[in-house]
Amino acid sequence: MATTNQSQFEDHLPLMADKLGGDGLIEELCNGFRLLMDADKGVITFDSLKRNSSVLGLENMSDEDLFGMVREGDMDGDGALNQMEFCVLMFRLSPNLMEQSEFLLQEALEQEFDCGF
């Protein structure tokens, strides 16, 4: 996938996580999935992604990049993204969000162990 398109996710997901919290972020990812999915199949296909890509500002992505996005997230090999595959892909495309999550986990663990002893 092209770096410029990937950076859109890197820039926005951490901001969304800060603003919405964990549950809110997951809810927004689920909303994004519903916007991009093929309503008849209940998954994101290449065609549904291409048709709805402008919703996420991705209308300038090439067909190759859109195919690459589906391939990269397709863990079960069915050629489409189910909701979990989509959410995992969005997290994978956002290394900054993953780093932030690791920091918050470490902080929570330190607080847990510091409080009781």
mmCIF file of C-alpha atoms in Angstrom:
data_model
loop_
_atom_site.group_PDB
_atom_site.id
_atom_site.type_symbol
_atom_site.label_atom_id
_atom_site.label_comp_id
_atom_site.label_asym_id
_atom_site.label_seq_id
_atom_site.Cartn_x
_atom_site.Cartn_y
_atom_site.Cartn_z
ATOM 1 C CA MET A 1 0.000 0.000 0.000
ATOM 2 C CA ALA A 2 1.283 3.481 -0.736
ATOM 3 C CA THR A 3 2.907 5.313 2.138
ATOM 4 C CA THR A 4 0.813 8.454 1.735
ATOM 5 C CA ASN A 5 -2.414 6.514 2.095
ATOM 6 C CA GLN A 6 -1.103 4.551 5.064
ATOM 7 C CA SER A 7 -0.081 7.771 6.826
ATOM 8 C CA GLN A 8 -3.723 8.913 6.812
ATOM 9 C CA PHE A 9 -4.515 6.099 9.235
ATOM 10 C CA GLU A 10 -1.413 6.754 11.319
ATOM 11 C CA ASP A 11 -2.404 10.379 11.708
ATOM 12 C CA HIS A 12 -6.065 9.892 12.605
ATOM 13 C CA LEU A 13 -6.452 6.733 14.687
ATOM 14 C CA PRO A 14 -4.321 7.901 17.644
ATOM 15 C CA LEU A 15 -6.240 11.187 17.701
ATOM 16 C CA MET A 16 -9.524 9.292 17.628
ATOM 17 C CA ALA A 17 -8.329 7.032 20.445
ATOM 18 C CA ASP A 18 -7.379 10.038 22.581
ATOM 19 C CA LYS A 19 -10.702 11.734 21.940
ATOM 20 C CA LEU A 20 -13.042 8.734 22.097
ATOM 21 C CA GLY A 21 -11.272 6.289 24.402
ATOM 22 C CA GLY A 22 -10.933 2.591 23.650
ATOM 23 C CA ASP A 23 -14.625 1.717 23.480
ATOM 24 C CA GLY A 24 -15.427 4.774 21.384
ATOM 25 C CA LEU A 25 -12.629 3.989 18.956
ATOM 26 C CA ILE A 26 -13.857 0.424 18.477
ATOM 27 C CA GLU A 27 -17.394 1.740 17.916
ATOM 28 C CA GLU A 28 -16.114 4.150 15.257
ATOM 29 C CA LEU A 29 -14.147 1.387 13.555
ATOM 30 C CA CYS A 30 -17.314 -0.708 13.481
ATOM 31 C CA ASN A 31 -19.181 2.232 11.947
ATOM 32 C CA GLY A 32 -16.433 2.551 9.333
ATOM 33 C CA PHE A 33 -16.714 -1.141 8.572
ATOM 34 C CA ARG A 34 -20.466 -0.816 8.008
ATOM 35 C CA LEU A 35 -19.919 2.124 5.657
ATOM 36 C CA LEU A 36 -17.449 0.157 3.533
ATOM 37 C CA MET A 37 -19.027 -3.281 3.549
ATOM 38 C CA ASP A 38 -21.134 -4.916 0.882
ATOM 39 C CA ALA A 39 -24.544 -4.944 2.556
ATOM 40 C CA ASP A 40 -25.578 -8.196 0.858
ATOM 41 C CA LYS A 41 -22.421 -10.098 1.818
ATOM 42 C CA GLY A 42 -21.706 -8.489 5.213
ATOM 43 C CA VAL A 43 -17.993 -8.086 4.405
ATOM 44 C CA ILE A 44 -15.753 -5.533 2.714
ATOM 45 C CA THR A 45 -14.962 -6.650 -0.809
ATOM 46 C CA PHE A 46 -12.733 -4.922 -3.332
ATOM 47 C CA ASP A 47 -15.853 -3.656 -5.109
ATOM 48 C CA SER A 48 -17.483 -2.303 -1.944
ATOM 49 C CA LEU A 49 -14.209 -0.684 -0.866
ATOM 50 C CA LYS A 50 -13.797 0.956 -4.270
ATOM 51 C CA ARG A 51 -17.441 2.065 -4.344
ATOM 52 C CA ASN A 52 -17.325 3.559 -0.834
ATOM 53 C CA SER A 53 -13.695 4.696 -0.597
ATOM 54 C CA SER A 54 -14.623 8.377 -0.924
ATOM 55 C CA VAL A 55 -16.364 8.112 2.464
ATOM 56 C CA LEU A 56 -12.904 7.821 4.050
ATOM 57 C CA GLY A 57 -11.172 10.195 1.642
ATOM 58 C CA LEU A 58 -9.486 7.318 -0.182
ATOM 59 C CA GLU A 59 -10.986 7.955 -3.610
ATOM 60 C CA ASN A 60 -7.533 8.629 -5.065
ATOM 61 C CA MET A 61 -6.208 5.173 -4.158
ATOM 62 C CA SER A 62 -5.384 2.995 -7.132
ATOM 63 C CA ASP A 63 -7.127 -0.332 -7.701
ATOM 64 C CA GLU A 64 -3.814 -1.990 -6.857
ATOM 65 C CA ASP A 65 -3.693 -0.229 -3.471
ATOM 66 C CA LEU A 66 -7.316 -1.141 -2.729
ATOM 67 C CA PHE A 67 -6.647 -4.790 -3.648
ATOM 68 C CA GLY A 68 -3.520 -4.627 -1.483
ATOM 69 C CA MET A 69 -5.534 -3.355 1.470
ATOM 70 C CA VAL A 70 -7.989 -6.231 1.191
ATOM 71 C CA ARG A 71 -5.181 -8.780 0.728
ATOM 72 C CA GLU A 72 -3.207 -7.411 3.674
ATOM 73 C CA GLY A 73 -6.125 -7.664 6.073
ATOM 74 C CA ASP A 74 -7.643 -10.910 4.762
ATOM 75 C CA MET A 75 -6.530 -13.410 7.409
ATOM 76 C CA ASP A 76 -8.867 -16.262 6.434
ATOM 77 C CA GLY A 77 -8.130 -16.095 2.698
ATOM 78 C CA ASP A 78 -11.704 -15.547 1.525
ATOM 79 C CA GLY A 79 -10.827 -12.428 -0.504
ATOM 80 C CA ALA A 80 -12.810 -10.068 1.732
ATOM 81 C CA LEU A 81 -12.563 -8.397 5.131
ATOM 82 C CA ASN A 82 -14.912 -9.296 7.947
ATOM 83 C CA GLN A 83 -15.344 -6.844 10.799
ATOM 84 C CA MET A 84 -12.537 -8.247 12.932
ATOM 85 C CA GLU A 85 -10.095 -8.373 10.010
ATOM 86 C CA PHE A 86 -10.925 -4.740 9.202
ATOM 87 C CA CYS A 87 -10.348 -3.575 12.789
ATOM 88 C CA VAL A 88 -7.068 -5.506 13.070
ATOM 89 C CA LEU A 89 -5.922 -4.010 9.766
ATOM 90 C CA MET A 90 -6.691 -0.488 10.933
ATOM 91 C CA PHE A 91 -4.631 -1.049 14.086
ATOM 92 C CA ARG A 92 -1.786 -2.592 12.092
ATOM 93 C CA LEU A 93 -1.744 0.422 9.760
ATOM 94 C CA SER A 94 -1.332 2.695 12.772
ATOM 95 C CA PRO A 95 1.985 1.925 14.507
ATOM 96 C CA ASN A 96 1.617 5.098 16.584
ATOM 97 C CA LEU A 97 -1.640 3.786 18.013
ATOM 98 C CA MET A 98 -0.006 0.465 18.852
ATOM 99 C CA GLU A 99 2.861 2.251 20.631
ATOM 100 C CA GLN A 100 0.353 4.347 22.572
ATOM 101 C CA SER A 101 -1.568 1.209 23.570
ATOM 102 C CA GLU A 102 1.626 -0.474 24.784
ATOM 103 C CA PHE A 103 2.505 2.617 26.844
ATOM 104 C CA LEU A 104 -0.961 2.703 28.458
ATOM 105 C CA LEU A 105 -0.766 -1.019 29.241
ATOM 106 C CA GLN A 106 2.667 -0.628 30.811
ATOM 107 C CA GLU A 107 1.460 2.340 32.850
ATOM 108 C CA ALA A 108 -1.577 0.404 34.099
ATOM 109 C CA LEU A 109 0.581 -2.572 35.061
ATOM 110 C CA GLU A 110 3.011 -0.364 36.968
ATOM 111 C CA GLN A 111 0.148 1.269 38.867
ATOM 112 C CA GLU A 112 -1.345 -2.137 39.695
ATOM 113 C CA PHE A 113 1.886 -3.462 41.127
ATOM 114 C CA ASP A 114 2.810 -0.216 42.932
ATOM 115 C CA CYS A 115 -0.536 0.100 44.730
ATOM 116 C CA GLY A 116 -0.719 -3.198 46.511
ATOM 117 C CA PHE A 117 2.803 -3.589 47.823
#
